[in-house]
Amino acid sequence: MSSSYGENLRLTIFGQSHAPAIGMTLEGIPAGQALDPERLQRFLDRRAPGRNEYSTPRKEADRPEFLCGLVGKVTCGTPITAVIRNTDTRSGDYELLKRLPRPGHADYTAQVKYFGHQDAAGGGHFSGRLTAPLCIAGGICLQLLERHGIRILSRIAAIGCVEDRGALLASTAEKDFPTVDEGQGAQMRALIAEAKARGDSVGGVVECAVLGLPAGLGDPIFGGMENRIAAVCFGIPAVKGIEFGAGFAAARGLGSEMNDEFCLEEGKVRTRTNRAGGILGGITNGMPLRFRLAIKPTPSIAMEQRSVDLQSMEETTLRVPGRHDPCIVPRAVPCAEAAAAIAVYDALLGRRREIG
Amino acid sequence: MSSSYGENLRLTIFGQSHAPAIGMTLEGIPAGQALDPERLQRFLDRRAPGRNEYSTPRKEADRPEFLCGLVGKVTCGTPITAVIRNTDTRSGDYELLKRLPRPGHADYTAQVKYFGHQDAAGGGHFSGRLTAPLCIAGGICLQLLERHGIRILSRIAAIGCVEDRGALLASTAEKDFPTVDEGQGAQMRALIAEAKARGDSVGGVVECAVLGLPAGLGDPIFGGMENRIAAVCFGIPAVKGIEFGAGFAAARGLGSEMNDEFCLEEGKVRTRTNRAGGILGGITNGMPLRFRLAIKPTPSIAMEQRSVDLQSMEETTLRVPGRHDPCIVPRAVPCAEAAAAIAVYDALLGRRREIG
Amino acid sequence: MSSSYGENLRLTIFGQSHAPAIGMTLEGIPAGQALDPERLQRFLDRRAPGRNEYSTPRKEADRPEFLCGLVGKVTCGTPITAVIRNTDTRSGDYELLKRLPRPGHADYTAQVKYFGHQDAAGGGHFSGRLTAPLCIAGGICLQLLERHGIRILSRIAAIGCVEDRGALLASTAEKDFPTVDEGQGAQMRALIAEAKARGDSVGGVVECAVLGLPAGLGDPIFGGMENRIAAVCFGIPAVKGIEFGAGFAAARGLGSEMNDEFCLEEGKVRTRTNRAGGILGGITNGMPLRFRLAIKPTPSIAMEQRSVDLQSMEETTLRVPGRHDPCIVPRAVPCAEAAAAIAVYDALLGRRREIG
Amino acid sequence: MSSSYGENLRLTIFGQSHAPAIGMTLEGIPAGQALDPERLQRFLDRRAPGRNEYSTPRKEADRPEFLCGLVGKVTCGTPITAVIRNTDTRSGDYELLKRLPRPGHADYTAQVKYFGHQDAAGGGHFSGRLTAPLCIAGGICLQLLERHGIRILSRIAAIGCVEDRGALLASTAEKDFPTVDEGQGAQMRALIAEAKARGDSVGGVVECAVLGLPAGLGDPIFGGMENRIAAVCFGIPAVKGIEFGAGFAAARGLGSEMNDEFCLEEGKVRTRTNRAGGILGGITNGMPLRFRLAIKPTPSIAMEQRSVDLQSMEETTLRVPGRHDPCIVPRAVPCAEAAAAIAVYDALLGRRREIG
């Protein structure tokens, strides 16, 4: 299976881009937790399409309807289900794609896996639109984590070869284009505009930092924080890599550089550096948990591309119809936060068990 | 929990470095599969310590005893359990480490998580030694995958800043130092020797390619091949990053470069390039599945390092006792193969279900 | 957690009796399976309230809306979600029950478990209404099982001390009151009418038989067919016991009576008797799989009962408001079929894996 | 799969009757829990064969070796694995049984499921011997439950038609033949002796009561205490039925009789009766949790029985070789306690999560 995640909570994501609805069910959330729907909506709006010049103009509000799991705005302990109706669907645009798989998309692999019965319209269950229910779940977890003093920061760390500057120490959530250094952000925007003008697209890197984590979260071997976070993050379409702390840079370094020496700060054990990204042996050490995601360029580009006609089994060319984001990295930023929040909150719920 | 993996098979890894034994249980393997214990042993020997000048001299044979799951050498369909006795244990070396956590190790996080009750001897359940049972499971899966025409290649892609050259097209398993380009391999060895001489250690990158995969393996969202493989690979200590296909390089590229156009080869749908690493929408497309792991430098170095005495809560220094690998990357190579084999075989078992 | 079931499929049930909706998500159903919504509706109608003189007059149509997982009427391989809107809700009736727990209901235990944050209206997530989504999932599985030649029969085996007569060899689904022997059925109805007249309620036994099962389904130890079926059936409120084959009668017998001797029928291995209910070692033997469920009397009765006021912590009395089924056994019959269908289809999907 | 259980802990049982060993792995047990191996051994001895005149004379000590998960006698938080070596194996006795399936045994179903590759010797993975690792896990959980004030009582409630008298209010663990009423026990023994003399066997009923449970354990729908306990108990070979509280008797009763009215005892909410067996809506209500298991007669009987030769596909007869228990009910008593302890402790670990 596929569309479920979690050990102490269980998240199930359902829906296809052009089905009546998409949605999610979240089990295992403690009872008695008040949710703030306005804050959740603001979080979802960061992911929604149609926000700025770089994103697809499909303008659905992405307003979740909560079907159950709440009494008023307060969790009642049983599964929370929320759905978003699909309204702006134009299935006609995509009919041909079942026959002509788009390069870089799941059209071909879905065709093989489901023997031609997949819902091809709008990418079906593989659509980036399915990150909306991920963000509903993540937005809920973010609110719950805050009650434990845990916050998640994120930013665009790079677009193409343009990298952000400075450390990620404060929220960029209010920014239209979430970088730390605005000058670098302007260069990134220019790069996106340039790609768009050519009918091309561009990739990038998203960085997250989870602050306020207690030491001792996570489990050894397959239950490590890296395993847990990676297992959610690769559920975001277009993610092709993840690294924690120094990550691939650690692979180029020496032990004497990459070991984080322990020290005391106000009586608490800390490390002088944080190459480990806050995780040792899969378990949090109380330092910020840092990770970065490689986001490939949007595969939907306006240029003509070569493909294969699966009916006639002949090589041919196609142009992807419709208008698409020349860069999905900005919209991937809240998705990365959501993914981290889900994995971290799941681990936090599991911690209780060890206490006594 | 922590030490179990799998959807269609279930792997459980148990043991501590200095407990009576380490081992693994593998459920869900079909009945009637003959295993070749000699080949399995050769595979395990690639991981074993004490093999060459770069690895720790602890010289246990790592010979698994199969307690059940077989009739003779043939699987009988019920859980397979194999154990390796720990013989060369010197717990005394490690007694102090419960108080003085080693930088870069799980000593401190295990102490917090288990309230001081962790088995600190030899790193306990967090020891790299626990990759031996991973390799037992992986070695079994490798043999079973071959019957489906699936092979896994691997190599050292980099040590420090020295990168291997050439594509990974053939097995390097017989090589003492598994690189494609022997000249680059020699430079890597020199780098390791240099680090060792300084009492330091060095990291690197391992690359794997899974050949012969059918299209259609894996599931959407959280069940993608990336999620599945990452969830095992981060179970190998010292892995701090994973990327599939072009990975982080994809993040720097354009859509027109990173999309793999479809073509026909001998009547079969293929892609002209393989930036996607054989995975689209989480599902295999029939091209080689490629991934790379970032391995941090061995944290056990001979140099003096700063730490904190957890009893007196004072800052202090320590020297890690014992002799340690200056570079674990060579030994991580079969572990990466094992991890890939487990994840891929699990996905392959799941494929059946869709057939009718 | 709680509301999810399955190994090869995954069923999640969500909703509260008086929330906006109840529903279910079913993952793991193969793609390309045409569903017949009219047959599904007829199946759901067998469970629905307001059908006859013995059931609560709440008259919601229980018409599921499929939000996703289908293209037209054909499964597309990704999660199927269906919801039923709650329309006839009268929350006011139940407000007091949060303070005054009804004997035999989950009011008190939900209050303790969820710290008073449970949705008490209409029994919330504990309402018998949550068997409607169970029946959606079961009704889908029943249709899929038929394609493998597998059918499920069921009947009321007893109401109070009145037992049905004759063997369960044909469907009773078309009957208003599903017994084999109509005379016994008439006595049962009289017993229910009598209980109703007194403001009381009455329990009973439901029997199911799964016909056409291949030998070899199920797994040893915790994966046996008994474990699997029991794990779903106890999800039906009011089920307090389950027995397979001769069940508790086997406990009173001799080995020479209870062993089913093997024989040949048309070249196939069969057993001369079927005390085992078609299961040996947890695995189907090709004979009909038979089980019986003990259903306790509806706890909602009109009589005055003693309870405790959880606010004032004083003993008091209550009368359960509203009108309720004097006997839920007839409505439990399709629920038992649904439960069996889910467990059996899950096991059937798992069988594939062993094939090659 | 099959041989794993649990949500907050994970128990895996492995081994075949005549393989080198049988054993279990238990993950998720909190660190820092001292285990008493002598008490565990005494618990295991209650299940062991060769204890009295009614049990098979195979005389293995069933002494577990703990391979990991402990430091000394204290849990260290990582998986606990214990194995029991199989020493008194006589595979020759069983060779024929692969061809001639024994009535009432899993010989035939294992043959079908594993395509003839099952380990037939001694019943393989289906042997009653696999309840020894279940009892190791259960014995550990029993010790841990006691620290929460939770105890489990059990008894033989019936052998054949002879029923025990009196309520189960105190431990029968020290008794040779664990009934409350010794006179009834004597009659049961006579019944067993009689069956043995005839080369026959006899079944019975085991009753368990879990005392000291807090209210609020368990989850709705599929996570109820009934579902959880049933899912373990049917892992004990020969269990063919389970009922909670009044169970099948509840099905014969009226709501006014079966509803347990609430009252106050020393300021605590209790029920005046306990027909529900301590469970409402799947969740404990603080009253003793009571259940009964139907145990079929040992299928291995000395009498000649009819079977089918699976090679020649002809009907034939067989006599089961070896000596066997004429009644396994006494040995099933600690198994039932173990099963209950595992399910209850798993639920107890899950409770933490709801706290805050």
XYZ file of C-alpha atoms in Angstrom, chain B residues 144-300:
157
model
C 15.794 -14.215 -4.303
C 15.864 -11.106 -6.506
C 18.259 -12.783 -8.905
C 15.568 -15.354 -9.658
C 13.506 -12.452 -10.978
C 16.430 -11.197 -13.059
C 17.193 -8.347 -10.664
C 20.794 -7.523 -9.709
C 22.260 -4.806 -7.521
C 25.562 -3.104 -8.291
C 27.382 -0.787 -5.943
C 30.596 1.127 -5.555
C 32.435 3.706 -3.565
C 31.476 6.860 -5.457
C 33.665 9.141 -3.367
C 36.007 9.239 -0.396
C 36.313 12.783 0.891
C 36.641 14.935 -2.204
C 38.065 12.182 -4.403
C 35.351 10.947 -6.729
C 35.251 7.732 -8.691
C 35.146 8.016 -12.481
C 33.067 6.168 -15.053
C 29.568 4.753 -14.874
C 28.554 1.896 -12.611
C 27.812 -0.785 -15.174
C 29.354 -3.921 -13.710
C 29.832 -5.467 -10.318
C 32.713 -4.287 -8.161
C 31.987 -6.926 -5.535
C 35.147 -8.921 -6.200
C 37.391 -5.906 -5.783
C 39.237 -5.293 -2.597
C 38.382 -1.637 -2.890
C 35.200 -1.346 -4.905
C 35.594 1.552 -7.312
C 35.139 1.548 -11.073
C 38.308 3.541 -11.738
C 41.307 1.960 -10.063
C 43.373 5.113 -10.224
C 40.774 7.044 -8.329
C 40.530 4.109 -5.945
C 44.244 4.387 -5.244
C 43.863 8.083 -4.450
C 41.002 7.305 -2.120
C 43.107 4.723 -0.291
C 45.833 7.277 0.091
C 43.361 9.712 1.581
C 42.207 7.107 4.085
C 45.771 6.234 5.021
C 46.520 9.898 5.546
C 43.488 10.376 7.813
C 44.477 7.271 9.749
C 47.988 8.535 10.233
C 46.620 11.726 11.726
C 44.248 9.806 14.024
C 41.399 11.197 12.003
C 38.701 9.628 9.816
C 37.095 10.386 6.477
C 33.642 10.047 4.912
C 32.406 9.258 1.447
C 29.591 8.379 -0.883
C 28.229 4.950 -1.837
C 26.303 4.459 -5.079
C 23.905 1.641 -5.903
C 22.153 0.620 -9.097
C 19.347 -1.924 -9.212
C 19.194 -3.531 -12.652
C 16.498 -5.667 -14.219
C 13.588 -4.142 -12.326
C 10.191 -4.426 -13.952
C 8.214 -1.214 -14.388
C 5.330 -0.762 -11.964
C 6.964 -1.492 -8.582
C 6.222 0.772 -5.654
C 3.217 2.802 -4.634
C 2.161 6.437 -4.622
C 2.769 8.964 -1.842
C 4.323 7.264 1.209
C 4.839 3.939 -0.561
C 7.167 5.204 -3.273
C 10.427 3.421 -3.980
C 12.301 6.472 -2.680
C 10.387 6.381 0.617
C 10.906 2.641 0.928
C 14.614 2.644 0.150
C 15.319 5.691 2.288
C 13.468 4.106 5.202
C 15.932 1.185 5.172
C 19.101 3.051 4.238
C 18.894 5.472 7.151
C 19.006 2.332 9.291
C 22.703 2.088 8.376
C 24.614 4.122 10.948
C 26.481 7.122 9.524
C 24.172 7.641 6.544
C 23.266 11.348 6.527
C 21.780 11.767 3.073
C 20.252 9.942 0.142
C 19.545 11.035 -3.394
C 17.896 9.253 -6.305
C 18.974 9.674 -9.902
C 20.301 13.187 -10.401
C 19.229 14.009 -6.827
C 20.623 17.303 -5.563
C 22.005 17.982 -9.023
C 18.419 17.871 -10.314
C 17.652 20.746 -7.981
C 20.207 22.843 -9.849
C 18.906 21.930 -13.311
C 16.182 22.890 -15.761
C 13.094 20.860 -16.557
C 14.222 20.486 -20.138
C 17.436 18.858 -18.893
C 15.976 16.764 -16.095
C 12.929 15.287 -17.802
C 13.789 11.887 -19.228
C 12.169 11.649 -22.630
C 10.549 8.345 -23.507
C 11.717 6.239 -26.422
C 11.413 2.693 -27.712
C 14.200 0.154 -27.442
C 13.532 -3.243 -28.947
C 9.824 -2.579 -28.635
C 10.045 -1.586 -25.007
C 9.353 1.786 -23.464
C 12.572 3.267 -22.097
C 13.857 6.720 -21.321
C 16.701 8.359 -23.259
C 18.328 9.579 -20.054
C 17.854 8.463 -16.458
C 17.886 11.584 -14.304
C 14.916 10.170 -12.410
C 16.971 7.207 -11.240
C 14.356 4.812 -12.546
C 11.506 6.153 -10.411
C 8.549 8.334 -11.439
C 5.758 9.063 -9.000
C 7.398 6.626 -6.589
C 7.034 3.777 -9.088
C 9.743 2.070 -11.115
C 9.783 2.837 -14.830
C 11.938 -0.094 -15.895
C 15.188 1.876 -16.044
C 17.997 1.194 -13.545
C 17.098 2.439 -10.091
C 20.033 4.558 -8.935
C 20.724 6.111 -5.563
C 23.636 7.513 -3.597
C 24.235 7.598 0.145
C 26.230 10.208 2.044
C 28.336 8.462 4.707
C 29.762 10.674 7.413
C 33.329 10.095 8.663
C 33.648 7.454 11.395
C 33.017 9.359 14.610
C 35.545 7.254 16.538
